[in-house]
XYZ file of C-alpha atoms in Angstrom:
561
model
C 28.422 -73.549 -48.717
C 30.191 -76.214 -46.664
C 28.861 -79.522 -48.017
C 30.548 -82.801 -47.144
C 29.676 -86.474 -47.367
C 28.534 -86.714 -43.746
C 26.221 -83.712 -43.477
C 24.809 -84.693 -46.867
C 23.980 -88.204 -45.615
C 22.480 -86.893 -42.370
C 20.321 -84.330 -44.177
C 19.141 -86.823 -46.808
C 18.038 -89.277 -44.094
C 16.323 -86.785 -41.822
C 14.239 -84.916 -44.426
C 12.145 -87.975 -45.469
C 11.109 -88.701 -41.896
C 10.168 -85.033 -41.449
C 7.857 -85.183 -44.473
C 6.497 -88.582 -43.430
C 5.621 -87.319 -39.945
C 3.852 -84.258 -41.359
C 1.723 -86.589 -43.482
C 1.051 -88.933 -40.535
C -0.029 -86.044 -38.297
C -2.938 -85.322 -40.634
C -3.839 -89.013 -41.035
C -4.021 -89.724 -37.279
C -5.215 -86.326 -36.089
C -7.868 -87.819 -33.754
C -5.539 -90.091 -31.761
C -3.494 -88.224 -29.136
C -0.943 -91.019 -28.628
C -0.073 -91.076 -32.337
C -0.038 -87.272 -32.404
C 2.459 -87.010 -29.539
C 4.693 -89.613 -31.207
C 4.640 -87.940 -34.635
C 5.191 -84.431 -33.272
C 8.047 -85.662 -31.086
C 9.785 -87.340 -34.038
C 9.070 -84.393 -36.367
C 10.421 -81.674 -34.067
C 13.400 -83.799 -32.975
C 14.447 -84.100 -36.610
C 13.820 -80.398 -37.227
C 16.329 -79.662 -34.452
C 18.930 -81.623 -36.431
C 17.895 -79.901 -39.683
C 18.301 -76.453 -38.076
C 21.857 -77.252 -36.964
C 22.675 -78.825 -40.348
C 21.633 -75.629 -42.133
C 24.173 -73.773 -39.996
C 26.819 -76.461 -40.606
C 26.259 -76.379 -44.359
C 26.397 -72.587 -44.379
C 22.862 -72.096 -45.621
C 22.104 -69.558 -42.875
C 25.119 -67.484 -43.919
C 23.848 -67.438 -47.467
C 20.286 -66.695 -46.347
C 20.462 -65.025 -42.872
C 16.692 -64.538 -42.751
C 16.367 -68.297 -42.220
C 17.464 -67.728 -38.613
C 14.213 -65.878 -37.973
C 12.396 -69.209 -38.428
C 14.591 -71.012 -35.884
C 12.747 -72.291 -32.818
C 13.998 -73.992 -29.615
C 12.307 -77.292 -30.468
C 14.900 -79.155 -28.380
C 12.979 -77.957 -25.310
C 9.637 -79.024 -26.738
C 10.673 -82.578 -27.657
C 11.123 -83.908 -24.075
C 7.701 -82.484 -23.182
C 6.161 -84.211 -26.217
C 7.718 -87.558 -25.285
C 6.331 -87.107 -21.774
C 2.927 -86.417 -23.325
C 3.316 -89.617 -25.337
C 4.107 -91.553 -22.139
C 1.044 -90.198 -20.327
C -1.218 -90.808 -23.330
C 0.126 -94.329 -23.863
C -0.657 -95.164 -20.227
C -4.141 -93.644 -20.470
C -3.324 -90.637 -18.288
C -3.540 -87.775 -20.801
C -5.672 -85.654 -18.475
C -2.876 -85.540 -15.882
C -0.410 -84.364 -18.533
C -2.783 -81.682 -19.810
C -3.257 -80.316 -16.292
C 0.525 -79.937 -15.878
C 1.275 -78.950 -19.485
C 2.208 -75.365 -18.666
C 5.020 -76.553 -16.360
C 6.461 -78.847 -19.032
C 6.450 -75.930 -21.497
C 8.298 -73.465 -19.240
C 11.807 -74.202 -20.692
C 10.481 -73.899 -24.257
C 8.740 -70.604 -23.464
C 11.857 -69.186 -21.761
C 14.157 -70.120 -24.640
C 11.609 -68.922 -27.178
C 11.884 -65.548 -25.486
C 15.679 -65.828 -25.552
C 15.663 -66.756 -29.260
C 13.417 -63.789 -29.995
C 15.787 -61.482 -28.124
C 18.812 -62.856 -29.992
C 17.034 -62.417 -33.344
C 16.210 -58.798 -32.500
C 19.829 -58.348 -31.430
C 21.033 -59.588 -34.847
C 18.519 -57.441 -36.764
C 19.684 -54.389 -34.772
C 23.301 -55.168 -35.671
C 24.203 -56.593 -32.218
C 23.032 -53.521 -30.338
C 22.619 -55.417 -27.038
C 25.086 -58.315 -27.172
C 28.291 -58.771 -29.136
C 28.429 -61.457 -31.816
C 30.687 -63.648 -29.640
C 28.439 -63.494 -26.571
C 25.315 -64.091 -28.655
C 26.946 -67.077 -30.378
C 28.022 -68.522 -27.009
C 24.483 -68.218 -25.623
C 22.971 -69.661 -28.771
C 25.356 -72.604 -28.763
C 26.802 -73.744 -25.413
C 24.179 -72.425 -22.980
C 21.355 -73.538 -25.253
C 22.742 -77.047 -25.785
C 23.789 -77.647 -22.175
C 20.345 -76.607 -20.974
C 18.684 -78.875 -23.546
C 20.687 -81.906 -22.358
C 19.927 -81.123 -18.716
C 16.205 -80.732 -19.442
C 16.130 -83.965 -21.456
C 17.714 -85.932 -18.593
C 15.403 -84.265 -16.071
C 12.378 -85.278 -18.128
C 13.832 -88.788 -18.398
C 13.719 -89.031 -14.603
C 10.139 -87.738 -14.674
C 9.112 -90.308 -17.293
C 10.682 -93.078 -15.224
C 8.595 -91.895 -12.270
C 5.404 -91.891 -14.369
C 6.032 -95.454 -15.580
C 6.816 -96.752 -12.076
C 3.702 -95.095 -10.652
C 1.618 -96.749 -13.351
C 3.145 -100.139 -12.577
C 2.402 -99.626 -8.886
C -1.157 -98.426 -9.427
C -4.047 -100.795 -8.680
C -1.705 -103.323 -7.201
C 0.707 -103.674 -10.055
C -1.823 -105.822 -11.865
C -0.561 -109.219 -13.010
C 2.540 -109.265 -15.195
C 0.603 -109.854 -18.409
C -1.627 -106.849 -17.732
C 0.744 -104.092 -16.617
C 4.385 -105.041 -16.990
C 3.794 -106.411 -20.484
C 2.208 -103.115 -21.473
C 5.071 -101.008 -20.082
C 7.828 -103.283 -21.420
C 7.849 -101.696 -24.885
C 7.604 -98.179 -23.458
C 10.504 -98.818 -21.066
C 12.688 -100.156 -23.884
C 12.031 -96.993 -25.881
C 12.712 -94.857 -22.817
C 16.013 -96.655 -22.068
C 17.268 -96.105 -25.631
C 16.341 -92.415 -25.328
C 18.289 -92.040 -22.078
C 21.268 -93.901 -23.569
C 21.356 -91.518 -26.542
C 21.131 -88.503 -24.221
C 24.164 -89.746 -22.285
C 26.093 -90.156 -25.547
C 25.069 -86.582 -26.374
C 26.436 -85.478 -22.999
C 29.709 -87.346 -23.644
C 30.091 -85.601 -27.010
C 29.677 -82.184 -25.347
C 32.238 -83.072 -22.655
C 34.683 -84.454 -25.239
C 34.524 -81.239 -27.267
C 35.511 -79.313 -24.141
C 38.304 -81.776 -23.257
C 39.892 -82.272 -26.688
C 41.019 -79.249 -28.665
C 41.042 -81.299 -31.863
C 37.281 -81.831 -31.527
C 35.572 -78.796 -33.002
C 32.671 -77.719 -35.156
C 29.835 -80.086 -35.915
C 31.945 -83.038 -37.068
C 31.719 -84.874 -33.676
C 27.933 -84.634 -33.922
C 27.587 -86.537 -37.224
C 27.706 -90.037 -35.636
C 25.412 -88.839 -32.828
C 22.844 -87.468 -35.262
C 22.990 -90.718 -37.241
C 22.194 -92.703 -34.088
C 19.313 -90.392 -33.192
C 17.849 -90.546 -36.698
C 18.082 -94.357 -36.714
C 16.231 -94.356 -33.396
C 13.522 -92.039 -34.774
C 12.899 -94.310 -37.772
C 12.718 -97.338 -35.494
C 10.438 -95.512 -33.060
C 8.151 -94.439 -35.903
C 7.652 -97.833 -37.540
C 7.821 -100.013 -34.424
C 5.631 -97.526 -32.568
C 2.960 -97.585 -35.269
C 2.954 -101.379 -35.304
C 2.779 -101.583 -31.513
C 0.021 -98.973 -31.189
C -2.021 -100.702 -33.893
C -1.818 -103.998 -31.969
C -2.810 -102.223 -28.759
C -5.742 -100.575 -30.532
C -7.063 -103.911 -31.774
C -6.714 -105.429 -28.325
C -8.418 -102.452 -26.690
C -11.366 -102.722 -29.091
C -11.864 -106.325 -28.039
C -11.510 -105.442 -24.349
C -14.011 -102.597 -24.590
C -16.527 -104.826 -26.339
C -16.135 -107.366 -23.542
C -16.438 -104.653 -20.893
C -19.588 -103.357 -22.594
C -21.086 -106.808 -22.244
C -20.504 -106.930 -18.475
C -21.507 -103.350 -17.692
C -25.053 -104.487 -16.947
C -23.754 -106.705 -14.176
C -24.655 -105.180 -10.808
C -21.216 -105.912 -9.378
C -19.380 -104.205 -12.232
C -21.766 -101.247 -12.375
C -21.081 -100.661 -8.674
C -17.336 -100.857 -9.283
C -17.606 -98.245 -12.040
C -18.041 -95.704 -9.241
C -14.643 -96.737 -7.886
C -12.450 -97.863 -10.783
C -11.733 -96.104 -14.067
C -12.588 -97.733 -17.394
C -8.922 -98.619 -17.986
C -8.717 -100.171 -14.532
C -11.901 -102.151 -15.149
C -10.495 -103.445 -18.431
C -7.297 -104.487 -16.648
C -9.268 -106.105 -13.840
C -11.407 -107.943 -16.362
C -8.240 -109.401 -17.909
C -7.434 -110.946 -14.522
C -10.383 -113.302 -14.692
C -8.849 -115.830 -12.306
C -9.115 -113.378 -9.433
C -11.872 -110.924 -10.222
C -14.960 -113.022 -9.460
C -14.200 -113.286 -5.769
C -13.469 -109.577 -5.434
C -16.621 -108.500 -7.278
C -18.922 -110.900 -5.448
C -17.339 -109.895 -2.149
C -17.883 -106.219 -2.844
C -21.474 -106.774 -3.949
C -22.468 -108.875 -0.951
C -20.271 -107.922 2.004
C -19.719 -104.176 2.153
C -23.175 -102.783 1.418
C -24.656 -103.175 4.878
C -21.669 -101.860 6.838
C -22.495 -98.543 8.484
C -19.316 -97.654 10.384
C -15.544 -97.932 10.201
C -15.335 -100.763 12.724
C -17.771 -102.982 10.803
C -15.972 -102.332 7.517
C -12.438 -103.140 8.701
C -13.459 -106.228 10.679
C -15.576 -107.515 7.797
C -12.622 -107.183 5.443
C -10.101 -108.940 7.670
C -12.416 -111.783 8.686
C -14.759 -112.421 5.773
C -12.548 -111.505 2.824
C -8.919 -112.010 3.740
C -9.711 -115.314 5.451
C -10.755 -116.673 2.050
C -7.280 -116.069 0.631
C -5.599 -118.666 2.842
C -3.556 -116.186 4.878
C -2.109 -116.759 8.341
C -2.492 -113.189 9.441
C -4.060 -109.926 8.344
C -4.234 -106.562 10.087
C -5.777 -103.251 9.081
C -4.078 -100.131 10.435
C -5.905 -96.783 10.523
C -3.866 -93.584 10.357
C -4.194 -91.248 13.349
C -3.441 -87.791 11.904
C -3.205 -86.078 15.274
C -0.480 -88.379 16.578
C 1.038 -89.279 13.189
C 0.840 -93.009 13.941
C -0.809 -96.081 12.424
C -3.079 -97.915 14.858
C -4.196 -101.540 14.529
C -8.005 -101.524 14.202
C -8.936 -105.014 12.969
C -7.173 -108.359 12.670
C -7.530 -111.909 11.466
C -5.278 -114.622 12.950
C -3.434 -114.606 16.276
C -4.218 -110.913 16.817
C -7.981 -111.540 16.841
C -9.083 -111.601 20.489
C -12.781 -112.104 19.666
C -15.725 -109.689 19.853
C -13.953 -107.211 17.539
C -11.003 -106.751 19.878
C -7.300 -106.901 19.030
C -4.790 -108.609 21.291
C -2.126 -106.039 22.296
C -2.876 -103.521 19.502
C 0.311 -102.179 17.971
C 0.964 -98.541 17.047
C 3.542 -97.744 14.378
C 4.898 -94.217 13.727
C 4.554 -93.028 10.135
C 7.696 -93.987 8.214
C 8.803 -96.673 10.675
C 8.851 -100.376 9.861
C 7.531 -101.941 6.670
C 3.963 -100.791 7.395
C 5.034 -97.243 8.215
C 7.221 -97.059 5.093
C 4.352 -98.178 2.855
C 2.099 -95.560 4.451
C 4.603 -92.719 4.155
C 5.559 -93.438 0.532
C 2.006 -94.314 -0.481
C 3.360 -97.419 -2.194
C 3.021 -101.124 -1.474
C 5.807 -103.109 0.151
C 6.288 -106.807 -0.617
C 9.111 -108.264 1.485
C 10.082 -111.762 0.387
C 12.473 -112.385 3.294
C 11.961 -110.369 6.474
C 15.278 -111.581 7.920
C 17.067 -109.409 5.363
C 14.960 -106.308 6.054
C 16.014 -104.267 9.066
C 12.750 -102.306 9.062
C 10.704 -105.248 10.343
C 8.804 -104.570 13.589
C 7.932 -107.686 15.587
C 4.247 -107.995 16.493
C 2.699 -111.210 17.877
C 5.372 -113.578 16.447
C 8.327 -113.711 14.086
C 7.387 -114.372 10.473
C 9.314 -114.654 7.231
C 7.506 -112.491 4.652
C 5.188 -109.484 4.625
C 2.872 -107.580 2.285
C 1.736 -104.045 3.155
C -0.581 -102.001 0.905
C -1.614 -98.414 1.765
C -5.308 -97.519 1.860
C -5.577 -94.144 0.114
C -8.554 -92.081 -1.021
C -8.056 -89.036 -3.274
C -4.416 -88.787 -2.214
C -5.221 -88.903 1.499
C -3.815 -91.717 3.635
C -6.489 -93.692 5.489
C -4.477 -96.681 6.663
C -2.595 -99.823 5.655
C -3.685 -103.364 4.811
C -0.955 -105.694 6.098
C -0.297 -109.433 6.171
C 2.628 -111.563 7.349
C 3.427 -115.219 6.706
C 5.752 -117.791 8.248
C 6.980 -118.848 4.774
C 9.607 -116.954 2.795
C 8.518 -115.773 -0.662
C 4.888 -116.487 0.225
C 3.285 -113.411 -1.319
C 2.954 -113.116 -5.084
C 1.304 -110.911 -7.707
C -2.086 -112.504 -7.072
C -1.982 -111.442 -3.403
C -0.746 -108.008 -4.428
C -3.556 -107.493 -6.935
C -6.219 -108.587 -4.465
C -4.803 -106.439 -1.669
C -4.749 -103.358 -3.881
C -8.302 -103.961 -5.049
C -9.459 -104.497 -1.465
C -7.539 -101.404 -0.326
C -9.249 -99.281 -2.965
C -12.658 -100.711 -2.135
C -11.993 -100.100 1.555
C -10.885 -96.519 0.966
C -13.996 -95.742 -1.062
C -16.331 -97.423 1.401
C -14.823 -95.653 4.406
C -15.093 -92.309 2.621
C -18.839 -92.934 2.223
C -19.416 -93.858 5.856
C -21.973 -91.544 7.432
C -23.162 -90.219 4.066
C -26.146 -90.942 1.880
C -24.571 -93.134 -0.793
C -25.274 -95.824 -3.291
C -23.797 -98.402 -0.928
C -26.623 -98.337 1.644
C -28.480 -101.634 1.993
C -32.201 -101.591 1.344
C -34.835 -104.288 0.867
C -34.324 -103.793 -2.862
C -30.624 -104.628 -2.498
C -31.415 -107.655 -0.346
C -33.767 -109.165 -2.958
C -31.350 -108.248 -5.703
C -28.469 -109.930 -3.881
C -30.564 -113.056 -3.488
C -31.302 -112.967 -7.212
C -27.597 -112.566 -8.043
C -26.619 -115.443 -5.775
C -29.260 -117.673 -7.373
C -28.062 -116.806 -10.870
C -24.396 -117.335 -9.959
C -24.870 -120.611 -8.099
C -27.662 -122.406 -9.989
C -27.563 -120.646 -13.391
C -31.330 -120.747 -14.004
C -30.868 -118.424 -17.002
C -29.791 -121.486 -19.034
C -33.490 -122.360 -19.171
C -34.800 -120.611 -22.318
C -38.289 -120.478 -20.797
C -37.243 -118.648 -17.615
C -39.497 -115.585 -17.310
C -40.309 -112.760 -14.925
C -43.112 -114.720 -13.269
C -40.972 -117.754 -12.414
C -38.214 -115.534 -10.992
C -40.702 -113.544 -8.886
C -42.147 -116.810 -7.570
C -38.657 -117.935 -6.556
C -38.033 -114.663 -4.660
C -41.611 -114.627 -3.301
C -42.257 -111.072 -4.461
C -44.628 -109.615 -7.035
C -43.787 -109.414 -10.724
C -44.096 -105.622 -10.663
C -41.769 -105.253 -7.669
C -39.169 -107.567 -9.246
C -39.277 -105.605 -12.493
C -38.805 -102.367 -10.535
C -35.816 -103.776 -8.617
C -34.067 -104.993 -11.767
C -34.675 -101.715 -13.609
C -33.445 -99.684 -10.642
C -30.340 -101.652 -9.655
C -29.113 -103.076 -12.958
C -30.183 -100.170 -15.130
C -31.744 -102.588 -17.625
C -35.030 -104.400 -18.153
C -35.539 -108.061 -17.262
C -34.865 -109.285 -20.797
C -31.514 -107.480 -21.062
C -30.619 -108.510 -17.510
C -31.092 -112.238 -18.143
C -29.486 -111.993 -21.585
C -26.396 -110.478 -19.979
C -25.813 -113.733 -18.101
C -26.514 -115.789 -21.207
C -24.098 -113.674 -23.239
C -21.349 -114.148 -20.654
C -21.984 -117.890 -20.857
C -21.809 -117.772 -24.655
C -18.644 -115.667 -24.634
C -16.879 -118.144 -22.366
C -17.803 -120.986 -24.704
C -16.816 -119.065 -27.847
C -13.396 -118.254 -26.378
C -12.846 -121.782 -25.032
C -11.042 -124.161 -27.447
C -12.922 -127.051 -25.815
C -16.084 -125.828 -27.584
C -14.459 -125.270 -30.988
C -16.471 -128.156 -32.445
C -19.758 -126.487 -31.409
C -21.596 -124.458 -34.016
C -22.476 -120.855 -33.197
C -26.181 -121.649 -32.913
C -25.443 -124.635 -30.645
C -23.541 -122.355 -28.279
C -26.419 -119.871 -28.320
C -28.936 -122.572 -27.410
C -26.642 -124.013 -24.728
C -26.405 -120.514 -23.207
C -30.182 -120.229 -22.789
C -31.298 -118.410 -25.947
C -34.353 -119.930 -27.625
C -33.516 -119.059 -31.236
C -30.661 -118.149 -33.554
C -32.033 -114.669 -34.306
C -32.495 -113.794 -30.627
C -28.921 -114.882 -29.870
C -27.366 -113.014 -32.808
C -29.329 -109.817 -32.187
C -28.539 -109.765 -28.447
C -24.850 -110.515 -29.039
C -24.447 -107.843 -31.715
C -26.318 -105.267 -29.607
C -24.315 -105.781 -26.410
C -20.875 -106.881 -27.638
C -20.776 -104.799 -30.804
C -19.656 -107.673 -33.032
C -21.162 -110.977 -34.176
C -20.516 -114.258 -32.316
C -18.456 -115.497 -35.277
C -16.266 -112.382 -35.211
C -15.853 -112.706 -31.449
C -14.726 -116.344 -31.766
C -12.343 -115.443 -34.599
C -10.712 -112.615 -32.606
C -10.066 -114.928 -29.679
C -8.596 -117.560 -31.970
C -6.248 -114.943 -33.436
C -5.181 -113.722 -29.996
C -4.555 -117.249 -28.744
């Protein structure tokens, strides 16, 4: 056996993490993100162990050990990719494409099996030298290439996530991907060092055997330990935060606006939107009150440019619709200088797909935020020269519908707030346009009209703060019968009147509990201020809808702040 200080150190450091990961796999068997992380670390270390057994000479002493050898080096990049997808809440996408990620592993598993049979049959098919060359150089070179290829894929996955739903504000998206990107960068760095070691062995005759790999393995093992412990800590923090977010989302699910948006946005997107509280109210109220009664494409696009975008303090806004037959984007609605009145555009512009900032956004399916147009040669002049531009594609189920575009005479005018709102509006627009001409939940009825009036009353005057507000007084306000009002609330909110009104009171209470300005208020005082008429009613409603007590809710927010 060929023991030395270095392979002894490497083996003694890698075996504990192997055993630890095996234990962790059974402890966290229900959480896919943890599972991907543990399996990735476990199999990555087993790759090192397999090579160490050869280096030590253990496989010469016990040749049957080679039968157990597996090409885990081709499984590890796929597992890290699975971890990336799971971490970003996109496990289903990974599972659908899993077979493609496993192709290299399956191919080399077949090759390993063939080589094992070749050895058992005393090298009947390939000589020992050829078999060794395939099992060493070809195997390793392919593993490095696959690892770097998957690194590019992971970078693409992360960037797509950051671009999805308008690259939600920094604290929501970029903060979440920051840790993942750091881990990814270290992985890529180590792979390049691995590549340099392989090249150096070929260039320098004095470099031979496994000695050049000892420092490399040490670096990888150090990374795996760091990834394990830092990853567990990070995922635990994310889990606690997600629990709080889901409890908050549960409390707003009864809201008509949010329940309508659930047909458009995923749960993860809704949680992210809910974090952006400074911006979400306008978008939700707009969606609930403006788009329902629009029956055709023209009404939808003009309503968006005039009634929504105008509220954002923009100089200009244009919606382009994609003409598939001619492969061009055509201006269909405008707010600003392009608005000629009576739903007509002054000198409507047509932009070929891929041309200009608008055409580029449409072709790539990604937003374009140009801080200084003077430095961007793609700019196409429309009604007047401006300094900055924001273009967001309108896409439904992967199909391009059009582009939402705005220009401004100031440089650096557009920011993440504009980007978030544009992406939300683009998604709402895409969904609404896809429902045009169909029987859908967005059609306006008398029920919706009364319900909208009720929502507006609750939002503007907050009558729910009156603990004696009942079904009769609300029906009198709307001038409809008690029975009809009860039917409307049950139908459109999915809850009874008591739960409906308590939802508003709970939101009021939550705001106060999370606000340091009310830290001197007792829990019961906050409940009474929110419209509840007793301590028990408040506690029971809060626990039922939020999943935790008011005291626990306040404490969690204090810890987070």
